[in-house]
Amino acid sequence: MAEPDAEHAPMGQMIRMRSYPAVDNHCCAAPNADTLYTEAWLDVSAEPAILSIPDMGDRYYIAPLLDGWSEVIAVAGTYTTGGEAQTYAITGPGWSGPLPKGATQVKSPTGLVWLLGRIYSTGTPEDYQAVHALQDQFAVVPLSAYGKPYTPPPGNVDRGFDMKTAVRKQVNALDIDDYFKRLAELMKTNPPTVQDAPMVERMARIGLVPGQAFDPEKLGFLDREAIRMVPKLALLEMGLHLKEQKTTNGWLYFTKGVGNFGTDYLTRGMANLLGPGWNRPGDAVYPLSQKDASGDEYDGERHKYMVRFEKGKLPPADAFWSLTMYDGDFFFVPNAIDRYDLAQRDRLVANADGSVEFYLQAESPGKDKEANWLPAPKGKFQLVMRIYAPKQSAPSILDGTWTPPPVTRVP
């Protein structure tokens, strides 16, 4: 994009999504219908970037900064740094020099930094307008332009870039030579860390050396043929790793390790395959369910499902929670009532005993139950629960004193 719009922006400029992602928007897997994304991709390899966050009042927000390897390096937010106005100076590898007074320095180990901000919204026109006013006060500028009038330059546009196919599908379809060439180019300004030394040594065996271009012609014939299998094998390995993860009542979630993966490369790959931009568990936990209580994959064509929360046992969150319905590729499911999640903000109907039941099915469960209906596709689907600012004390998903209930078939 030469100029920013609601969903895209050149490097170093803000993206301010003005509504929940549209049901047919397949740019990013596993979107949410709880917050308005407020984000930017930054290149701090040559010059720091100054991020300004306005006074957010009591509006929940979270604005993690991720490095080029998807590690969370800092988090501004309601439950981390508070709602007051804040300024951050994001510096790249090896940078030193004076910074604006009052700015908090965030040292990025990579030149590439992703600001993935989320601001809570109820989704009404009035609330959208209130959030838009806050979004408009988020700003990011190069250090040299801070405190001065600044007009960002137009972005360089690659007219041949595919803007329709989902990014994940494009990456998965890359030729291995193109993939490694791109990786080598990115490592010039996004170097591995010291703890990656053993992996860097292994990569060097096939000519992947930080700071150097990748030349497949330098490999022998057998090695060149062997690495062509890497994409398929890697996807298979990540898929198997996902299946091997321990689930609780059919839900897979992490209460440690994600967001800061370290040298757990397989989990990092698996997590980003599911959807990029993971928060640290203390900031948000995302239980995933791909199978029902019987261990069978969800099938909205053949079955109806229900999840029951006993009285007082809805997801324990200091901020909020939601349950989102996705199709087999982690995109929203089109439906007649335009509902993509059930959330804390909804007027859910409780049973006489105080319990709350959600109905997960393709057809309406009846007018008296539609308040608790999450429409499913007539086919495969997946569920993602979001618990923002999970409670730190019992009952809490973080220490296991609260667990998501199983999803069962309705006879």
Short mmCIF file of C-alpha atoms in Angstrom, two decimals:
data_model
loop_
_atom_site.label_atom_id
_atom_site.label_comp_id
_atom_site.label_asym_id
_atom_site.label_seq_id
_atom_site.Cartn_x
_atom_site.Cartn_y
_atom_site.Cartn_z
CA MET A 1 0.00 0.00 0.00
CA ALA A 2 1.29 3.45 -0.89
CA GLU A 3 -1.03 5.03 1.70
CA PRO A 4 -2.58 3.46 4.81
CA ASP A 5 -6.17 2.28 4.87
CA ALA A 6 -8.19 0.49 7.53
CA GLU A 7 -6.39 -2.83 7.03
CA HIS A 8 -3.03 -2.04 5.44
CA ALA A 9 -0.20 0.46 5.72
CA PRO A 10 3.37 0.96 4.51
CA MET A 11 6.21 0.08 6.86
CA GLY A 12 6.36 2.49 9.79
CA GLN A 13 2.74 3.69 9.59
CA MET A 14 -0.29 2.90 11.72
CA ILE A 15 -3.05 0.49 10.72
CA ARG A 16 -6.29 1.41 12.43
CA MET A 17 -8.95 -1.19 11.79
CA ARG A 18 -12.30 0.54 12.21
CA SER A 19 -14.45 -2.54 12.74
CA TYR A 20 -14.17 -6.22 13.46
CA PRO A 21 -12.69 -8.08 10.47
CA ALA A 22 -15.31 -8.80 7.81
CA VAL A 23 -16.49 -12.40 7.54
CA ASP A 24 -14.89 -12.72 4.08
CA ASN A 25 -11.59 -11.14 5.16
CA HIS A 26 -8.98 -13.89 4.92
CA CYS A 27 -5.88 -11.76 5.31
CA CYS A 28 -5.06 -13.14 8.77
CA ALA A 29 -6.02 -16.39 10.42
CA ALA A 30 -7.92 -16.51 13.71
CA PRO A 31 -9.16 -12.88 13.84
CA ASN A 32 -11.23 -11.78 16.81
CA ALA A 33 -14.57 -10.02 17.15
CA ASP A 34 -13.75 -8.39 20.48
CA THR A 35 -11.19 -5.71 19.75
CA LEU A 36 -10.19 -3.28 17.04
CA TYR A 37 -6.67 -3.98 15.84
CA THR A 38 -4.36 -0.98 16.04
CA GLU A 39 -0.98 -1.98 14.72
CA ALA A 40 2.15 -1.14 12.78
CA TRP A 41 5.12 -2.88 11.22
CA LEU A 42 8.34 -1.05 12.04
CA ASP A 43 11.88 -1.21 10.67
CA VAL A 44 14.22 0.01 13.41
CA SER A 45 17.38 -1.40 11.87
CA ALA A 46 18.66 2.08 10.93
CA GLU A 47 16.75 4.42 13.23
CA PRO A 48 14.58 4.08 16.36
CA ALA A 49 10.82 4.55 16.21
CA ILE A 50 8.88 6.59 18.75
CA LEU A 51 5.49 5.17 19.71
CA SER A 52 2.95 7.42 21.42
CA ILE A 53 -0.05 5.89 23.20
CA PRO A 54 -2.82 8.25 24.41
CA ASP A 55 -4.55 8.27 27.76
CA MET A 56 -6.84 5.24 27.43
CA GLY A 57 -8.87 5.96 30.57
CA ASP A 58 -10.65 2.80 31.68
CA ARG A 59 -10.83 1.37 28.13
CA TYR A 60 -9.14 -2.04 28.02
CA TYR A 61 -6.26 -2.30 25.58
CA ILE A 62 -3.12 -4.31 25.09
CA ALA A 63 -0.24 -3.30 22.83
CA PRO A 64 2.50 -5.92 22.71
CA LEU A 65 5.66 -5.38 20.69
CA LEU A 66 7.01 -8.48 18.94
CA ASP A 67 10.42 -8.87 17.37
CA GLY A 68 11.19 -10.45 14.02
CA TRP A 69 11.13 -13.94 15.55
CA SER A 70 7.65 -13.43 17.10
CA GLU A 71 9.01 -12.97 20.62
CA VAL A 72 7.09 -10.52 22.81
CA ILE A 73 9.69 -7.95 23.88
CA ALA A 74 7.41 -5.48 25.68
CA VAL A 75 3.73 -5.02 26.51
CA ALA A 76 1.90 -1.77 27.09
CA GLY A 77 -1.62 -2.23 28.34
CA THR A 78 -4.30 -1.72 30.93
CA TYR A 79 -3.05 -4.53 33.17
CA THR A 80 0.68 -4.10 32.48
CA THR A 81 1.53 -0.41 32.34
CA GLY A 82 -1.82 1.26 33.05
CA GLY A 83 -4.14 3.50 31.09
CA GLU A 84 -2.22 6.76 31.20
CA ALA A 85 -0.50 8.26 28.15
CA GLN A 86 2.87 6.64 27.38
CA THR A 87 5.79 7.09 25.01
CA TYR A 88 8.17 4.34 23.88
CA ALA A 89 11.45 4.54 22.00
CA ILE A 90 11.92 1.28 20.08
CA THR A 91 15.58 0.76 19.21
CA GLY A 92 17.18 -1.83 16.97
CA PRO A 93 20.21 -4.11 17.37
CA GLY A 94 23.36 -2.30 18.50
CA TRP A 95 21.79 1.15 18.52
CA SER A 96 22.93 3.77 21.04
CA GLY A 97 22.29 7.48 21.41
CA PRO A 98 20.05 10.04 23.13
CA LEU A 99 16.31 9.50 23.29
CA PRO A 100 13.39 11.86 24.02
CA LYS A 101 12.91 12.73 27.66
CA GLY A 102 10.20 10.61 29.25
CA ALA A 103 10.34 7.90 26.59
CA THR A 104 10.71 4.31 27.77
CA GLN A 105 13.31 2.48 25.71
CA VAL A 106 12.41 -0.93 24.26
CA LYS A 107 15.49 -2.68 22.93
CA SER A 108 14.60 -4.93 20.03
CA PRO A 109 17.08 -7.67 19.11
CA THR A 110 15.81 -7.45 15.52
CA GLY A 111 15.27 -4.67 13.02
CA LEU A 112 11.70 -5.80 12.38
CA VAL A 113 9.15 -5.01 15.10
CA TRP A 114 5.40 -5.63 15.08
CA LEU A 115 3.11 -3.48 17.21
CA LEU A 116 -0.02 -5.59 17.56
CA GLY A 117 -2.42 -3.42 19.53
CA ARG A 118 -5.95 -4.46 20.42
CA ILE A 119 -8.55 -2.09 21.88
CA TYR A 120 -11.72 -3.53 23.36
CA SER A 121 -14.98 -2.64 21.66
CA THR A 122 -18.55 -3.82 22.10
CA GLY A 123 -19.09 -3.49 18.35
CA THR A 124 -21.92 -0.95 18.45
CA PRO A 125 -21.70 2.14 16.19
CA GLU A 126 -21.39 4.37 19.24
CA ASP A 127 -18.60 2.31 20.78
CA TYR A 128 -16.77 2.04 17.47
CA GLN A 129 -16.76 5.85 17.34
CA ALA A 130 -15.31 6.08 20.84
CA VAL A 131 -12.55 3.61 19.99
CA HIS A 132 -11.80 5.41 16.71
CA ALA A 133 -11.10 8.58 18.68
CA LEU A 134 -8.51 6.69 20.72
CA GLN A 135 -7.01 4.95 17.68
CA ASP A 136 -6.46 8.31 16.00
CA GLN A 137 -4.22 9.36 18.88
CA PHE A 138 -1.86 6.40 18.49
CA ALA A 139 1.20 7.58 16.59
CA VAL A 140 4.54 6.25 15.46
CA VAL A 141 7.32 8.31 13.87
CA PRO A 142 11.07 7.96 13.27
CA LEU A 143 13.23 9.39 16.05
CA SER A 144 14.49 12.14 13.71
CA ALA A 145 10.90 13.35 13.18
CA TYR A 146 9.72 13.21 16.79
CA GLY A 147 8.33 16.54 17.99
CA LYS A 148 8.33 17.98 14.47
CA PRO A 149 5.76 18.17 11.67
CA TYR A 150 6.00 14.86 9.87
CA THR A 151 4.45 13.46 6.72
CA PRO A 152 5.40 9.82 6.16
CA PRO A 153 6.65 8.97 2.68
CA PRO A 154 4.41 6.85 0.44
CA GLY A 155 5.14 3.16 0.54
CA ASN A 156 6.79 1.24 -2.27
CA VAL A 157 4.08 -0.87 -3.88
CA ASP A 158 4.69 -4.26 -5.44
CA ARG A 159 1.84 -4.46 -7.95
CA GLY A 160 2.45 -8.15 -8.45
CA PHE A 161 1.89 -9.08 -4.80
CA ASP A 162 -1.09 -11.36 -4.16
CA MET A 163 -3.47 -9.46 -1.86
CA LYS A 164 -6.26 -12.05 -1.99
CA THR A 165 -4.74 -15.40 -1.06
CA ALA A 166 -4.34 -15.90 2.69
CA VAL A 167 -0.78 -15.15 3.82
CA ARG A 168 -0.40 -18.55 5.45
CA LYS A 169 -1.27 -20.28 2.17
CA GLN A 170 1.24 -18.13 0.30
CA VAL A 171 4.02 -18.95 2.76
CA ASN A 172 3.17 -22.66 2.75
CA ALA A 173 3.31 -22.65 -1.07
CA LEU A 174 6.75 -21.03 -1.30
CA ASP A 175 9.46 -22.90 -3.18
CA ILE A 176 12.15 -23.95 -0.68
CA ASP A 177 14.84 -21.94 -2.48
CA ASP A 178 12.68 -18.82 -2.38
CA TYR A 179 11.87 -19.45 1.27
CA PHE A 180 15.52 -19.81 2.31
CA LYS A 181 16.55 -16.82 0.19
CA ARG A 182 13.93 -14.72 1.95
CA LEU A 183 15.01 -16.03 5.35
CA ALA A 184 18.66 -15.24 4.62
CA GLU A 185 17.77 -11.72 3.52
CA LEU A 186 15.72 -11.12 6.65
CA MET A 187 18.49 -12.40 8.92
CA LYS A 188 20.72 -9.54 7.76
CA THR A 189 18.76 -7.12 9.95
CA ASN A 190 17.05 -9.70 12.18
CA PRO A 191 19.93 -11.73 13.58
CA PRO A 192 19.48 -14.88 15.66
CA THR A 193 20.23 -14.59 19.37
CA VAL A 194 23.17 -16.04 21.28
CA GLN A 195 20.98 -18.90 22.51
CA ASP A 196 20.32 -19.85 18.88
CA ALA A 197 24.01 -20.71 18.32
CA PRO A 198 23.49 -24.51 18.06
CA MET A 199 20.73 -24.03 15.49
CA VAL A 200 22.79 -21.45 13.56
CA GLU A 201 25.60 -24.00 13.36
CA ARG A 202 23.23 -26.58 11.91
CA MET A 203 21.80 -24.10 9.41
CA ALA A 204 25.29 -23.31 8.16
CA ARG A 205 25.60 -26.87 6.85
CA ILE A 206 23.19 -26.01 4.03
CA GLY A 207 24.53 -22.51 3.46
CA LEU A 208 22.11 -20.57 5.67
CA VAL A 209 24.46 -18.12 7.38
CA PRO A 210 23.25 -14.92 9.14
CA GLY A 211 24.32 -11.88 7.15
CA GLN A 212 24.92 -13.81 3.94
CA ALA A 213 22.75 -14.50 0.92
CA PHE A 214 21.52 -18.05 0.38
CA ASP A 215 22.78 -19.66 -2.82
CA PRO A 216 21.25 -23.08 -3.49
CA GLU A 217 23.68 -23.62 -6.35
CA LYS A 218 26.44 -24.15 -3.80
CA LEU A 219 24.73 -27.27 -2.53
CA GLY A 220 25.44 -30.69 -3.95
CA PHE A 221 22.80 -32.40 -6.04
CA LEU A 222 21.67 -34.75 -3.28
CA ASP A 223 21.43 -31.96 -0.70
CA ARG A 224 19.44 -29.78 -3.10
CA GLU A 225 17.00 -32.60 -3.74
CA ALA A 226 16.76 -33.47 -0.05
CA ILE A 227 15.84 -29.96 1.12
CA ARG A 228 12.96 -29.82 -1.36
CA MET A 229 11.10 -32.07 1.08
CA VAL A 230 11.59 -29.61 3.95
CA PRO A 231 8.30 -27.66 3.56
CA LYS A 232 6.10 -30.76 3.54
CA LEU A 233 8.05 -32.38 6.36
CA ALA A 234 7.99 -29.19 8.44
CA LEU A 235 4.22 -28.79 8.05
CA LEU A 236 3.75 -32.45 8.94
CA GLU A 237 6.00 -32.10 11.99
CA MET A 238 4.12 -29.04 13.23
CA GLY A 239 0.80 -30.78 12.67
CA LEU A 240 1.96 -33.81 14.63
CA HIS A 241 3.30 -31.56 17.38
CA LEU A 242 -0.15 -29.99 17.66
CA LYS A 243 -1.82 -33.38 17.92
CA GLU A 244 0.66 -34.48 20.60
CA GLN A 245 -0.14 -31.57 22.90
CA LYS A 246 -2.00 -32.44 26.09
CA THR A 247 -5.59 -31.24 26.14
CA THR A 248 -7.93 -30.56 29.05
CA ASN A 249 -11.57 -31.48 28.40
CA GLY A 250 -10.71 -31.34 24.69
CA TRP A 251 -9.13 -27.86 24.94
CA LEU A 252 -5.51 -27.13 24.10
CA TYR A 253 -3.95 -24.09 25.73
CA PHE A 254 -0.64 -22.86 27.06
CA THR A 255 -0.03 -21.25 30.42
CA LYS A 256 3.70 -20.86 29.85
CA GLY A 257 6.19 -20.77 27.01
CA VAL A 258 4.19 -19.03 24.27
CA GLY A 259 4.93 -15.40 23.45
CA ASN A 260 8.47 -16.06 24.60
CA PHE A 261 9.36 -19.30 22.82
CA GLY A 262 13.14 -19.17 23.24
CA THR A 263 14.67 -22.15 21.47
CA ASP A 264 11.44 -24.16 21.32
CA TYR A 265 11.37 -23.78 17.55
CA LEU A 266 8.74 -26.44 16.96
CA THR A 267 6.21 -24.80 19.28
CA ARG A 268 7.02 -21.40 17.79
CA GLY A 269 6.32 -22.77 14.31
CA MET A 270 3.16 -24.56 15.38
CA ALA A 271 1.81 -21.48 17.17
CA ASN A 272 2.45 -19.18 14.22
CA LEU A 273 0.95 -21.72 11.85
CA LEU A 274 -2.27 -21.52 13.87
CA GLY A 275 -2.15 -17.73 13.90
CA PRO A 276 0.59 -15.14 14.44
CA GLY A 277 0.85 -12.61 17.26
CA TRP A 278 0.61 -14.70 20.42
CA ASN A 279 0.42 -12.90 23.75
CA ARG A 280 2.19 -14.01 26.89
CA PRO A 281 -0.09 -16.25 28.99
CA GLY A 282 -0.20 -13.72 31.82
CA ASP A 283 -1.74 -11.24 29.37
CA ALA A 284 -4.10 -13.56 27.51
CA VAL A 285 -4.78 -17.29 27.16
CA TYR A 286 -6.36 -18.82 24.04
CA PRO A 287 -7.84 -22.29 24.59
CA LEU A 288 -8.34 -24.09 21.27
CA SER A 289 -10.76 -26.94 20.69
CA GLN A 290 -10.77 -28.99 17.49
CA LYS A 291 -12.54 -32.08 18.83
CA ASP A 292 -15.59 -32.75 20.99
CA ALA A 293 -15.69 -34.51 24.35
CA SER A 294 -15.71 -37.87 22.55
CA GLY A 295 -12.49 -37.06 20.71
CA ASP A 296 -14.14 -36.63 17.32
CA GLU A 297 -13.60 -33.63 15.04
CA TYR A 298 -16.43 -31.14 15.00
CA ASP A 299 -18.92 -31.60 12.17
CA GLY A 300 -21.73 -29.07 11.96
CA GLU A 301 -23.38 -31.00 9.15
CA ARG A 302 -23.97 -34.12 11.23
CA HIS A 303 -24.14 -32.94 14.83
CA LYS A 304 -25.23 -30.26 17.26
CA TYR A 305 -23.08 -29.38 20.25
CA MET A 306 -23.32 -27.72 23.63
CA VAL A 307 -20.87 -26.38 26.22
CA ARG A 308 -22.18 -25.88 29.74
CA PHE A 309 -20.71 -23.53 32.30
CA GLU A 310 -21.86 -24.26 35.82
CA LYS A 311 -23.06 -21.40 38.02
CA GLY A 312 -20.25 -18.92 38.68
CA LYS A 313 -17.81 -20.77 36.40
CA LEU A 314 -17.73 -18.67 33.24
CA PRO A 315 -14.14 -17.97 32.12
CA PRO A 316 -12.35 -16.03 34.91
CA ALA A 317 -10.93 -12.83 33.39
CA ASP A 318 -10.05 -9.46 34.85
CA ALA A 319 -10.64 -7.90 31.41
CA PHE A 320 -13.06 -10.05 29.38
CA TRP A 321 -13.57 -13.41 27.70
CA SER A 322 -15.10 -14.69 24.45
CA LEU A 323 -15.69 -17.89 22.49
CA THR A 324 -15.18 -17.64 18.72
CA MET A 325 -16.36 -19.99 15.98
CA TYR A 326 -14.00 -20.63 13.04
CA ASP A 327 -14.13 -22.81 9.96
CA GLY A 328 -11.45 -25.40 9.21
CA ASP A 329 -9.01 -22.71 8.08
CA PHE A 330 -9.47 -20.45 11.13
CA PHE A 331 -11.71 -17.87 9.48
CA PHE A 332 -15.09 -16.55 10.57
CA VAL A 333 -18.16 -18.60 9.67
CA PRO A 334 -20.81 -16.78 7.58
CA ASN A 335 -24.22 -17.01 9.22
CA ALA A 336 -27.67 -15.46 9.07
CA ILE A 337 -27.38 -13.51 12.35
CA ASP A 338 -23.82 -12.20 11.76
CA ARG A 339 -22.59 -13.64 15.06
CA TYR A 340 -19.02 -14.90 15.22
CA ASP A 341 -18.51 -15.23 18.95
CA LEU A 342 -20.27 -15.30 22.28
CA ALA A 343 -18.72 -12.98 24.81
CA GLN A 344 -18.91 -11.46 28.25
CA ARG A 345 -20.64 -8.41 26.75
CA ASP A 346 -23.58 -10.50 25.47
CA ARG A 347 -26.89 -10.81 27.29
CA LEU A 348 -26.60 -14.51 27.90
CA VAL A 349 -29.57 -16.39 29.32
CA ALA A 350 -28.89 -18.53 32.39
CA ASN A 351 -30.77 -21.65 33.41
CA ALA A 352 -32.82 -21.81 36.60
CA ASP A 353 -29.85 -23.28 38.46
CA GLY A 354 -27.56 -20.44 37.33
CA SER A 355 -25.67 -22.46 34.75
CA VAL A 356 -25.13 -21.10 31.22
CA GLU A 357 -25.26 -23.28 28.11
CA PHE A 358 -23.91 -22.34 24.69
CA TYR A 359 -25.44 -23.98 21.61
CA LEU A 360 -22.96 -24.64 18.81
CA GLN A 361 -24.84 -25.73 15.71
CA ALA A 362 -25.72 -24.77 12.15
CA GLU A 363 -29.44 -24.22 12.68
CA SER A 364 -31.16 -22.11 15.33
CA PRO A 365 -31.78 -23.99 18.61
CA GLY A 366 -35.10 -22.11 18.90
CA LYS A 367 -36.00 -18.52 19.68
CA ASP A 368 -35.81 -19.08 23.44
CA LYS A 369 -32.17 -20.21 23.11
CA GLU A 370 -30.86 -17.97 20.35
CA ALA A 371 -29.22 -15.56 22.83
CA ASN A 372 -26.75 -18.38 23.60
CA TRP A 373 -26.40 -19.65 20.02
CA LEU A 374 -23.05 -19.62 18.24
CA PRO A 375 -23.75 -20.52 14.59
CA ALA A 376 -21.59 -23.30 13.14
CA PRO A 377 -20.90 -24.19 9.51
CA LYS A 378 -22.32 -27.31 7.90
CA GLY A 379 -18.93 -28.94 8.01
CA LYS A 380 -15.74 -28.82 10.02
CA PHE A 381 -15.18 -26.10 12.55
CA GLN A 382 -12.88 -25.08 15.39
CA LEU A 383 -13.35 -23.09 18.58
CA VAL A 384 -11.09 -20.54 20.22
CA MET A 385 -11.73 -19.14 23.66
CA ARG A 386 -10.03 -15.87 24.61
CA ILE A 387 -9.37 -14.93 28.20
CA TYR A 388 -7.85 -11.46 28.35
CA ALA A 389 -6.04 -10.60 31.57
CA PRO A 390 -6.80 -14.01 33.11
CA LYS A 391 -7.29 -13.87 36.85
CA GLN A 392 -4.05 -14.46 38.71
CA SER A 393 -5.66 -16.09 41.76
CA ALA A 394 -8.09 -18.99 42.03
CA PRO A 395 -10.18 -19.74 40.14
CA SER A 396 -7.65 -19.22 37.36
CA ILE A 397 -6.73 -20.94 34.12
CA LEU A 398 -3.11 -20.06 34.85
CA ASP A 399 -2.79 -22.40 37.83
CA GLY A 400 -5.37 -24.98 36.77
CA THR A 401 -7.98 -24.07 39.39
CA TRP A 402 -10.32 -23.34 36.47
CA THR A 403 -10.52 -25.34 33.26
CA PRO A 404 -12.74 -24.94 30.18
CA PRO A 405 -15.68 -27.37 30.23
CA PRO A 406 -16.01 -30.07 27.56
CA VAL A 407 -18.05 -29.57 24.40
CA THR A 408 -20.60 -32.37 24.06
CA ARG A 409 -22.93 -33.55 21.33
CA VAL A 410 -26.62 -32.78 21.68
CA PRO A 411 -28.67 -35.98 21.12
#
